[in-house]
mmCIF file of C-alpha atoms and ligand atoms in Angstrom:
data_model
loop_
_atom_site.group_PDB
_atom_site.id
_atom_site.type_symbol
_atom_site.label_atom_id
_atom_site.label_comp_id
_atom_site.label_asym_id
_atom_site.label_seq_id
_atom_site.Cartn_x
_atom_site.Cartn_y
_atom_site.Cartn_z
ATOM 1 C CA MET A 13 -17.801 -9.112 -14.281
ATOM 2 C CA LYS A 14 -17.317 -9.731 -10.653
ATOM 3 C CA LYS A 15 -17.449 -6.785 -8.270
ATOM 4 C CA ILE A 16 -15.583 -5.960 -5.074
ATOM 5 C CA LEU A 17 -17.131 -3.169 -2.920
ATOM 6 C CA VAL A 18 -15.229 -1.579 -0.138
ATOM 7 C CA ILE A 19 -17.400 0.633 2.098
ATOM 8 C CA GLY A 20 -15.184 3.299 3.797
ATOM 9 C CA GLY A 21 -11.974 4.995 2.446
ATOM 10 C CA GLY A 22 -10.222 5.214 5.885
ATOM 11 C CA PHE A 23 -6.950 3.232 6.656
ATOM 12 C CA SER A 24 -8.832 -0.109 6.515
ATOM 13 C CA GLY A 25 -10.758 0.452 3.440
ATOM 14 C CA LEU A 26 -7.894 2.079 1.506
ATOM 15 C CA ALA A 27 -5.518 -0.669 2.476
ATOM 16 C CA SER A 28 -7.942 -3.481 1.602
ATOM 17 C CA ALA A 29 -8.636 -1.922 -1.792
ATOM 18 C CA LEU A 30 -5.027 -1.289 -2.568
ATOM 19 C CA GLY A 31 -4.248 -4.926 -1.430
ATOM 20 C CA ALA A 32 -6.980 -6.353 -3.562
ATOM 21 C CA ALA A 33 -5.638 -4.364 -6.611
ATOM 22 C CA ARG A 34 -2.158 -5.558 -6.090
ATOM 23 C CA ARG A 35 -3.305 -9.089 -5.711
ATOM 24 C CA LEU A 36 -5.365 -8.971 -8.921
ATOM 25 C CA ASP A 37 -2.393 -7.519 -10.769
ATOM 26 C CA GLU A 38 -0.139 -10.143 -9.595
ATOM 27 C CA LEU A 39 -2.676 -12.788 -10.826
ATOM 28 C CA GLY A 40 -2.985 -10.902 -14.081
ATOM 29 C CA ILE A 41 -6.782 -10.399 -13.776
ATOM 30 C CA SER A 42 -7.742 -7.217 -15.460
ATOM 31 C CA SER A 43 -10.322 -4.738 -14.229
ATOM 32 C CA SER A 44 -12.743 -5.842 -16.839
ATOM 33 C CA ASN A 45 -13.067 -9.027 -15.084
ATOM 34 C CA ILE A 46 -13.044 -7.957 -11.486
ATOM 35 C CA SER A 47 -13.753 -4.401 -10.485
ATOM 36 C CA ILE A 48 -12.915 -2.747 -7.142
ATOM 37 C CA THR A 49 -14.896 0.246 -5.881
ATOM 38 C CA ILE A 50 -14.474 2.315 -2.786
ATOM 39 C CA ILE A 51 -17.589 4.024 -1.385
ATOM 40 C CA ASN A 52 -16.778 6.881 0.965
ATOM 41 C CA LEU A 53 -18.866 9.702 2.624
ATOM 42 C CA ASP A 54 -16.653 12.278 1.022
ATOM 43 C CA GLY A 55 -13.693 12.720 -1.181
ATOM 44 C CA TRP A 56 -11.205 12.497 1.473
ATOM 45 C CA HIS A 57 -8.933 9.699 3.010
ATOM 46 C CA SER A 58 -8.818 11.127 6.543
ATOM 47 C CA ILE A 59 -5.839 10.535 8.718
ATOM 48 C CA ARG A 60 -7.900 10.450 11.892
ATOM 49 C CA VAL A 61 -4.957 9.865 14.199
ATOM 50 C CA ARG A 62 -3.674 13.411 13.439
ATOM 51 C CA ASN A 63 -6.982 15.200 14.352
ATOM 52 C CA TYR A 64 -5.526 16.384 17.652
ATOM 53 C CA GLU A 65 -2.635 18.371 15.740
ATOM 54 C CA PRO A 66 -2.714 22.218 15.599
ATOM 55 C CA ASP A 67 -2.554 22.175 11.749
ATOM 56 C CA ILE A 68 -4.665 19.406 10.115
ATOM 57 C CA THR A 69 -4.502 20.833 6.619
ATOM 58 C CA ASN A 70 -2.487 17.704 5.508
ATOM 59 C CA ALA A 71 -4.278 15.207 7.681
ATOM 60 C CA ARG A 72 -6.652 14.367 4.912
ATOM 61 C CA VAL A 73 -5.677 13.360 1.424
ATOM 62 C CA SER A 74 -7.875 13.438 -1.691
ATOM 63 C CA LEU A 75 -9.151 9.903 -2.581
ATOM 64 C CA ALA A 76 -9.380 10.835 -6.185
ATOM 65 C CA LYS A 77 -5.699 11.659 -6.405
ATOM 66 C CA ILE A 78 -4.541 8.575 -4.515
ATOM 67 C CA LEU A 79 -6.690 6.374 -6.844
ATOM 68 C CA SER A 80 -6.127 8.209 -10.101
ATOM 69 C CA SER A 81 -3.515 5.923 -11.458
ATOM 70 C CA LEU A 82 -4.962 2.694 -10.014
ATOM 71 C CA ARG A 83 -7.704 0.243 -11.019
ATOM 72 C CA ILE A 84 -10.043 1.372 -8.174
ATOM 73 C CA ASN A 85 -13.128 3.307 -8.716
ATOM 74 C CA LEU A 86 -14.606 5.785 -6.242
ATOM 75 C CA ILE A 87 -18.109 6.626 -5.336
ATOM 76 C CA ILE A 88 -18.817 9.458 -3.135
ATOM 77 C CA GLY A 89 -21.950 8.725 -1.113
ATOM 78 C CA ASP A 90 -23.496 7.737 2.225
ATOM 79 C CA VAL A 91 -24.255 3.967 2.415
ATOM 80 C CA ASN A 92 -27.692 3.724 4.067
ATOM 81 C CA ASP A 93 -28.223 -0.004 3.803
ATOM 82 C CA VAL A 94 -26.348 -3.193 3.324
ATOM 83 C CA ASP A 95 -28.406 -6.229 2.092
ATOM 84 C CA LEU A 96 -26.330 -9.178 2.976
ATOM 85 C CA LYS A 97 -28.861 -11.520 1.608
ATOM 86 C CA HIS A 98 -29.212 -10.007 -1.810
ATOM 87 C CA HIS A 99 -25.540 -8.749 -2.113
ATOM 88 C CA SER A 100 -26.533 -5.074 -2.485
ATOM 89 C CA VAL A 101 -25.957 -1.752 -0.944
ATOM 90 C CA THR A 102 -27.952 1.496 -1.120
ATOM 91 C CA VAL A 103 -25.982 4.693 -1.381
ATOM 92 C CA SER A 104 -27.128 8.326 -1.257
ATOM 93 C CA THR A 105 -25.046 10.220 -3.650
ATOM 94 C CA PRO A 106 -25.193 13.771 -4.929
ATOM 95 C CA LYS A 107 -26.824 12.339 -8.086
ATOM 96 C CA GLY A 108 -29.473 10.385 -6.181
ATOM 97 C CA ILE A 109 -29.902 6.971 -4.594
ATOM 98 C CA GLN A 110 -28.013 4.201 -6.115
ATOM 99 C CA THR A 111 -28.289 0.505 -5.674
ATOM 100 C CA LEU A 112 -25.024 -1.365 -6.177
ATOM 101 C CA LYS A 113 -24.611 -5.147 -6.415
ATOM 102 C CA TYR A 114 -21.454 -6.907 -5.237
ATOM 103 C CA ASP A 115 -19.792 -10.366 -5.203
ATOM 104 C CA ARG A 116 -17.478 -9.510 -2.156
ATOM 105 C CA ILE A 117 -17.886 -6.692 0.221
ATOM 106 C CA ILE A 118 -15.553 -5.192 2.809
ATOM 107 C CA LEU A 119 -16.976 -3.170 5.554
ATOM 108 C CA ALA A 120 -14.538 -0.647 6.671
ATOM 109 C CA LEU A 121 -16.821 2.092 8.179
ATOM 110 C CA GLY A 122 -14.644 2.804 11.293
ATOM 111 C CA SER A 123 -16.064 3.910 14.590
ATOM 112 C CA ILE A 124 -17.977 6.878 15.838
ATOM 113 C CA LEU A 125 -17.634 8.844 19.037
ATOM 114 C CA ASN A 126 -20.129 8.044 21.786
ATOM 115 C CA ARG A 127 -22.214 11.090 22.645
ATOM 116 C CA PRO A 128 -24.553 10.425 25.552
ATOM 117 C CA GLN A 129 -27.598 12.513 26.093
ATOM 118 C CA ILE A 130 -26.073 15.176 28.131
ATOM 119 C CA TYR A 131 -27.767 18.436 28.018
ATOM 120 C CA GLY A 132 -25.753 20.928 25.862
ATOM 121 C CA LEU A 133 -23.165 18.312 24.640
ATOM 122 C CA PHE A 134 -24.243 18.482 20.996
ATOM 123 C CA GLU A 135 -24.507 22.344 20.855
ATOM 124 C CA HIS A 136 -21.510 23.162 22.989
ATOM 125 C CA GLY A 137 -19.081 20.157 23.151
ATOM 126 C CA PHE A 138 -16.294 20.170 20.627
ATOM 127 C CA SER A 139 -14.800 16.974 19.211
ATOM 128 C CA ILE A 140 -11.759 15.783 17.098
ATOM 129 C CA ASP A 141 -13.385 12.562 15.871
ATOM 130 C CA THR A 142 -13.561 13.716 12.268
ATOM 131 C CA TRP A 143 -11.639 16.154 10.267
ATOM 132 C CA ASN A 144 -14.482 18.656 10.087
ATOM 133 C CA GLU A 145 -15.071 18.421 13.826
ATOM 134 C CA ALA A 146 -11.263 18.993 14.405
ATOM 135 C CA ALA A 147 -11.269 21.936 12.049
ATOM 136 C CA ALA A 148 -14.197 23.570 13.896
ATOM 137 C CA PHE A 149 -12.455 22.890 17.209
ATOM 138 C CA GLY A 150 -9.225 24.682 15.715
ATOM 139 C CA LYS A 151 -11.365 27.496 14.579
ATOM 140 C CA HIS A 152 -12.932 28.056 17.945
ATOM 141 C CA LEU A 153 -9.431 27.972 19.489
ATOM 142 C CA ASP A 154 -8.208 30.650 17.027
ATOM 143 C CA GLY A 155 -11.242 32.809 17.913
ATOM 144 C CA LEU A 156 -10.441 32.594 21.726
ATOM 145 C CA LYS A 157 -7.371 34.731 21.333
ATOM 146 C CA LYS A 158 -9.631 37.671 20.188
ATOM 147 C CA GLN A 159 -12.040 37.206 23.066
ATOM 148 C CA GLN A 160 -11.766 39.597 26.131
ATOM 149 C CA GLU A 161 -10.498 38.046 29.424
ATOM 150 C CA ALA A 162 -13.112 36.192 30.982
ATOM 151 C CA SER A 163 -13.465 33.284 33.497
ATOM 152 C CA GLY A 164 -12.877 30.191 31.698
ATOM 153 C CA LYS A 165 -11.253 31.722 28.637
ATOM 154 C CA SER A 166 -7.998 29.850 29.084
ATOM 155 C CA THR A 167 -9.554 26.650 30.346
ATOM 156 C CA VAL A 168 -9.901 23.523 28.296
ATOM 157 C CA LEU A 169 -11.913 20.841 29.780
ATOM 158 C CA ILE A 170 -11.432 17.495 27.915
ATOM 159 C CA VAL A 171 -13.872 14.837 28.880
ATOM 160 C CA GLY A 172 -12.640 11.192 28.267
ATOM 161 C CA ALA A 173 -9.077 10.192 29.352
ATOM 162 C CA GLY A 174 -8.687 7.427 26.932
ATOM 163 C CA LEU A 175 -5.872 7.586 24.289
ATOM 164 C CA THR A 176 -7.455 10.408 22.310
ATOM 165 C CA GLY A 177 -8.172 12.635 25.340
ATOM 166 C CA ILE A 178 -4.641 12.071 26.735
ATOM 167 C CA GLU A 179 -3.039 12.803 23.423
ATOM 168 C CA LEU A 180 -5.188 16.039 22.985
ATOM 169 C CA ALA A 181 -4.503 17.206 26.533
ATOM 170 C CA CYS A 182 -0.808 16.751 26.166
ATOM 171 C CA GLU A 183 -0.918 18.957 22.932
ATOM 172 C CA MET A 184 -3.104 21.784 24.584
ATOM 173 C CA PRO A 185 -0.456 23.677 26.525
ATOM 174 C CA GLU A 186 1.643 24.361 23.688
ATOM 175 C CA ARG A 187 -1.317 24.923 21.433
ATOM 176 C CA LEU A 188 -2.703 27.620 23.729
ATOM 177 C CA ARG A 189 0.805 29.237 24.150
ATOM 178 C CA ALA A 190 1.229 29.413 20.401
ATOM 179 C CA LEU A 191 -2.089 31.383 20.285
ATOM 180 C CA GLY A 192 -0.750 33.725 22.775
ATOM 181 C CA ILE A 193 -3.290 32.558 25.399
ATOM 182 C CA ARG A 194 -1.349 32.785 28.864
ATOM 183 C CA ASN A 195 -2.081 30.784 32.022
ATOM 184 C CA GLY A 196 -3.727 27.814 30.086
ATOM 185 C CA HIS A 197 -5.573 25.708 32.360
ATOM 186 C CA ILE A 198 -6.027 22.031 30.962
ATOM 187 C CA ILE A 199 -8.348 19.637 32.784
ATOM 188 C CA LEU A 200 -8.560 15.976 31.724
ATOM 189 C CA ALA A 201 -11.743 14.309 33.314
ATOM 190 C CA ASP A 202 -13.085 10.955 33.231
ATOM 191 C CA SER A 203 -15.871 8.915 34.898
ATOM 192 C CA ASN A 204 -13.322 6.108 35.609
ATOM 193 C CA SER A 205 -11.207 6.138 38.670
ATOM 194 C CA HIS A 206 -8.034 6.433 36.586
ATOM 195 C CA VAL A 207 -6.857 7.833 33.355
ATOM 196 C CA GLY A 208 -5.982 5.546 30.388
ATOM 197 C CA ALA A 209 -8.190 2.805 31.719
ATOM 198 C CA ASP A 210 -7.707 0.748 28.529
ATOM 199 C CA MET A 211 -3.865 1.002 28.718
ATOM 200 C CA GLY A 212 -3.152 -1.253 31.642
ATOM 201 C CA GLU A 213 -1.871 -0.520 35.203
ATOM 202 C CA GLU A 214 1.773 -0.202 34.200
ATOM 203 C CA ALA A 215 1.017 2.748 32.080
ATOM 204 C CA GLN A 216 -0.732 4.656 34.800
ATOM 205 C CA SER A 217 2.277 6.087 36.590
ATOM 206 C CA ILE A 218 3.932 7.114 33.346
ATOM 207 C CA ILE A 219 0.726 8.887 32.003
ATOM 208 C CA LEU A 220 0.236 10.733 35.277
ATOM 209 C CA GLU A 221 3.864 11.780 35.385
ATOM 210 C CA ALA A 222 3.763 13.100 31.780
ATOM 211 C CA LEU A 223 0.246 14.974 32.482
ATOM 212 C CA SER A 224 1.773 16.384 35.741
ATOM 213 C CA SER A 225 4.955 17.510 34.005
ATOM 214 C CA LEU A 226 2.692 19.502 31.449
ATOM 215 C CA GLY A 227 0.697 20.918 34.323
ATOM 216 C CA ILE A 228 -2.599 19.144 33.320
ATOM 217 C CA GLU A 229 -5.128 18.868 36.017
ATOM 218 C CA VAL A 230 -6.694 15.305 36.196
ATOM 219 C CA LEU A 231 -10.267 14.847 37.486
ATOM 220 C CA THR A 232 -11.415 11.203 37.952
ATOM 221 C CA ASP A 233 -14.633 9.705 39.191
ATOM 222 C CA ILE A 234 -16.701 12.441 37.756
ATOM 223 C CA GLN A 235 -19.954 12.723 35.674
ATOM 224 C CA ILE A 236 -20.854 15.607 33.433
ATOM 225 C CA SER A 237 -24.430 16.644 33.956
ATOM 226 C CA SER A 238 -24.637 19.461 31.479
ATOM 227 C CA ILE A 239 -22.491 21.681 29.114
ATOM 228 C CA ASP A 240 -22.982 25.214 28.160
ATOM 229 C CA ASN A 241 -20.850 27.826 26.267
ATOM 230 C CA ASN A 242 -19.091 28.857 29.355
ATOM 231 C CA GLY A 243 -18.321 25.361 30.824
ATOM 232 C CA ALA A 244 -19.836 22.268 32.359
ATOM 233 C CA ILE A 245 -21.634 21.246 35.536
ATOM 234 C CA LEU A 246 -20.744 17.913 37.218
ATOM 235 C CA ASN A 247 -23.395 15.669 38.603
ATOM 236 C CA ASP A 248 -22.592 16.802 42.292
ATOM 237 C CA GLY A 249 -23.369 20.477 41.195
ATOM 238 C CA THR A 250 -19.806 21.628 40.891
ATOM 239 C CA ARG A 251 -19.194 23.999 38.011
ATOM 240 C CA ILE A 252 -16.127 24.157 35.920
ATOM 241 C CA ASP A 253 -15.856 27.510 33.949
ATOM 242 C CA ALA A 254 -14.243 26.589 30.627
ATOM 243 C CA LYS A 255 -14.772 28.198 27.146
ATOM 244 C CA THR A 256 -13.657 24.988 25.666
ATOM 245 C CA VAL A 257 -15.121 21.680 26.341
ATOM 246 C CA VAL A 258 -13.978 18.658 24.231
ATOM 247 C CA TRP A 259 -15.762 15.378 24.354
ATOM 248 C CA THR A 260 -13.455 12.387 23.789
ATOM 249 C CA ALA A 261 -15.235 9.931 25.845
ATOM 250 C CA GLY A 262 -15.497 6.440 24.067
ATOM 251 C CA MET A 263 -16.164 4.967 20.771
ATOM 252 C CA SER A 264 -18.736 2.724 19.228
ATOM 253 C CA ALA A 265 -18.899 0.825 15.964
ATOM 254 C CA ASN A 266 -20.469 2.481 12.853
ATOM 255 C CA PRO A 267 -24.334 2.510 13.268
ATOM 256 C CA LEU A 268 -24.632 0.828 9.922
ATOM 257 C CA VAL A 269 -22.729 -2.101 11.246
ATOM 258 C CA LEU A 270 -24.774 -2.256 14.316
ATOM 259 C CA GLY A 271 -27.930 -2.743 12.151
ATOM 260 C CA LEU A 272 -26.526 -5.770 10.301
ATOM 261 C CA PRO A 273 -28.082 -9.215 11.072
ATOM 262 C CA VAL A 274 -24.847 -10.598 12.331
ATOM 263 C CA ASN A 275 -23.310 -11.209 15.831
ATOM 264 C CA HIS A 276 -21.845 -8.137 17.540
ATOM 265 C CA ASP A 277 -19.822 -7.819 20.831
ATOM 266 C CA ASP A 278 -20.919 -5.378 23.585
ATOM 267 C CA ARG A 279 -19.427 -2.439 21.832
ATOM 268 C CA GLY A 280 -21.394 -3.180 18.613
ATOM 269 C CA ARG A 281 -18.446 -4.522 16.694
ATOM 270 C CA VAL A 282 -19.056 -7.555 14.363
ATOM 271 C CA ILE A 283 -17.548 -10.796 15.474
ATOM 272 C CA VAL A 284 -15.273 -12.150 12.761
ATOM 273 C CA ASN A 285 -12.758 -14.910 12.340
ATOM 274 C CA ALA A 286 -8.984 -14.701 12.221
ATOM 275 C CA GLU A 287 -9.222 -13.674 8.479
ATOM 276 C CA MET A 288 -11.655 -10.934 9.506
ATOM 277 C CA GLN A 289 -14.520 -12.661 7.814
ATOM 278 C CA VAL A 290 -18.137 -12.627 9.205
ATOM 279 C CA ILE A 291 -19.194 -16.076 10.308
ATOM 280 C CA ASP A 292 -22.834 -16.688 9.436
ATOM 281 C CA CYS A 293 -24.431 -17.887 12.646
ATOM 282 C CA SER A 294 -27.845 -18.357 11.116
ATOM 283 C CA ARG A 295 -26.484 -21.514 9.408
ATOM 284 C CA ALA A 296 -25.086 -22.756 12.609
ATOM 285 C CA SER A 297 -25.154 -26.460 11.756
ATOM 286 C CA ARG A 298 -22.728 -25.744 8.774
ATOM 287 C CA ARG A 299 -20.900 -22.821 9.992
ATOM 288 C CA ARG A 300 -20.502 -20.884 6.741
ATOM 289 C CA THR A 301 -18.094 -18.096 6.274
ATOM 290 C CA LEU A 302 -19.818 -15.345 4.422
ATOM 291 C CA GLN A 303 -18.109 -13.552 1.415
ATOM 292 C CA ARG A 304 -17.885 -10.295 3.382
ATOM 293 C CA TYR A 305 -15.012 -8.873 5.532
ATOM 294 C CA VAL A 306 -15.284 -6.399 8.397
ATOM 295 C CA LEU A 307 -12.175 -4.310 9.388
ATOM 296 C CA PRO A 308 -11.198 -2.562 12.464
ATOM 297 C CA THR A 309 -12.456 -0.483 14.044
ATOM 298 C CA CYS A 310 -15.903 -1.967 13.464
ATOM 299 C CA ALA A 311 -14.827 -5.565 14.122
ATOM 300 C CA THR A 312 -13.344 -7.864 16.787
ATOM 301 C CA ASN A 313 -11.967 -11.312 16.320
ATOM 302 C CA GLY A 314 -11.589 -12.257 19.955
ATOM 303 C CA SER A 315 -14.436 -14.824 19.675
ATOM 304 C CA PHE A 316 -16.334 -16.821 17.226
ATOM 305 C CA CYS A 317 -19.989 -17.744 17.093
ATOM 306 C CA ARG A 318 -20.771 -21.098 18.459
ATOM 307 C CA THR A 319 -22.241 -23.869 16.433
HETATM 308 C C1 LIG B 30 -7.687 12.176 17.447
HETATM 309 C C2 LIG B 30 -7.644 10.614 17.275
HETATM 310 C C3 LIG B 30 -6.346 10.004 17.495
HETATM 311 C C4 LIG B 30 -6.200 8.591 17.335
HETATM 312 N N1 LIG B 30 -4.951 8.082 17.570
HETATM 313 C C5 LIG B 30 -4.780 6.802 17.352
HETATM 314 C C6 LIG B 30 -3.413 6.177 17.561
HETATM 315 O O1 LIG B 30 -2.506 6.945 18.018
HETATM 316 N N2 LIG B 30 -3.290 4.873 17.338
HETATM 317 C C7 LIG B 30 -4.342 4.199 16.622
HETATM 318 O O2 LIG B 30 -4.126 2.950 16.511
HETATM 319 N N3 LIG B 30 -5.524 4.698 16.523
HETATM 320 C C8 LIG B 30 -5.711 5.929 16.792
HETATM 321 N N4 LIG B 30 -7.014 6.457 16.565
HETATM 322 C C9 LIG B 30 -7.990 5.589 15.972
HETATM 323 C C10 LIG B 30 -7.850 5.495 14.534
HETATM 324 O O3 LIG B 30 -8.032 6.733 13.982
HETATM 325 C C11 LIG B 30 -8.888 4.528 13.958
HETATM 326 O O4 LIG B 30 -8.664 3.321 14.556
HETATM 327 C C12 LIG B 30 -8.652 4.439 12.448
HETATM 328 O O5 LIG B 30 -8.957 5.599 11.792
HETATM 329 C C13 LIG B 30 -9.765 3.358 11.914
HETATM 330 O O6 LIG B 30 -9.547 3.280 10.585
HETATM 331 P P1 LIG B 30 -10.772 2.708 9.684
HETATM 332 O O7 LIG B 30 -10.364 2.727 8.315
HETATM 333 O O8 LIG B 30 -11.296 1.407 10.303
HETATM 334 O O9 LIG B 30 -11.959 3.747 9.968
HETATM 335 P P2 LIG B 30 -11.914 5.252 9.595
HETATM 336 O O10 LIG B 30 -10.582 5.985 9.500
HETATM 337 O O11 LIG B 30 -12.920 6.005 10.598
HETATM 338 O O12 LIG B 30 -12.567 5.301 8.205
HETATM 339 C C14 LIG B 30 -13.888 5.088 7.928
HETATM 340 C C15 LIG B 30 -14.321 5.674 6.716
HETATM 341 O O13 LIG B 30 -15.644 5.093 6.425
HETATM 342 C C16 LIG B 30 -16.518 6.216 5.790
HETATM 343 N N5 LIG B 30 -17.830 6.036 6.127
HETATM 344 C C17 LIG B 30 -18.295 5.978 7.420
HETATM 345 N N6 LIG B 30 -19.732 5.848 7.206
HETATM 346 C C18 LIG B 30 -19.877 5.724 5.990
HETATM 347 C C19 LIG B 30 -21.199 5.503 5.358
HETATM 348 N N7 LIG B 30 -22.347 5.264 5.773
HETATM 349 N N8 LIG B 30 -20.949 5.502 3.880
HETATM 350 C C20 LIG B 30 -19.866 5.626 3.231
HETATM 351 N N9 LIG B 30 -18.700 5.784 3.918
HETATM 352 C C21 LIG B 30 -18.792 5.877 5.256
HETATM 353 C C22 LIG B 30 -15.885 7.421 6.510
HETATM 354 O O14 LIG B 30 -16.024 8.688 5.708
HETATM 355 C C23 LIG B 30 -14.313 7.061 6.655
HETATM 356 O O15 LIG B 30 -13.640 7.637 5.508
HETATM 357 C C24 LIG B 30 -7.288 7.913 16.730
HETATM 358 C C25 LIG B 30 -8.430 8.424 16.505
HETATM 359 C C26 LIG B 30 -8.593 9.849 16.723
HETATM 360 C C27 LIG B 30 -9.998 10.365 16.453
#
């Protein structure tokens, strides 16, 4: 039997597995001839794009439920190693370590939030990168309304003015109001000289207008030096009192992808061809396409390795 392994049950992994299942059905190939298995860290298909919302109850869906009537197997586990040479992966599952062989592999591990070595960031900084982190952030906000008035109670400092930071900042005034927290003060800060740096110059004025209409303060060209449970200190010594500091500053490819012996771009994403296949640069003279596929957000197809 041939085996297709899909690592990651997010948008990319799920869509790939469903696409493969549909195609095999169209070709009349049964699951006893070709199997499809998704391996995911937990039992959830997380809709990460909704993690900034006030109620994220439905922002994750049971993978077992989605896959129950399909020909796709599910393994819940943490893939620790992908051996491209021997076509095998090592997975830590609740039942122990498993080694699984594959004929085709799809790497759909997604991205992770960059967390630089800033004092206090891990302990005191919130994030909405994963469902669990977004849930912890929501719980913290709920707890704020019970806290006594204190400097920084109504201040939310969001560090990282990319898409996620802007989206969250725009949501916060209403979210604080709904919690009964008056005089909410939202600060969107970035080390860049302007917000939404990835979105092009034309977007700047529109973003700034939207932020201003919501009363969001924008701080650019700043560097955070430390974070504590009452706020943050900037590199120039300025202190910002804020009971809530959220880190949304930049993404990297999944560390597992970074460790693969293939070509990466400067953000750690694997370089692939237009079909999202990895090019095997070690056999440069024959430029061979490997039987593995890497999907956004851990891949880029802007460039090919040179022969
Ligand atoms: C708050 C927020 C808002 C966003 N808004 C937008 C938006 O408006 N538009 C947009 O295009 N994008 C947006 N994004 C980005 C978008 O969520 C991602 O691009 C998208 O989720 C990528 O899908 P994916 O399947 O590649 O990765 P993911 O959705 O991250 O899925 C990866 C999966 O791999 C699993 N996994 C990871 N490591 C392992 C391992 N070692 N072993 C087993 N399984 C593993 C994870 O559990 C996860 O299920 C947003 C992201 C956030 C956080």
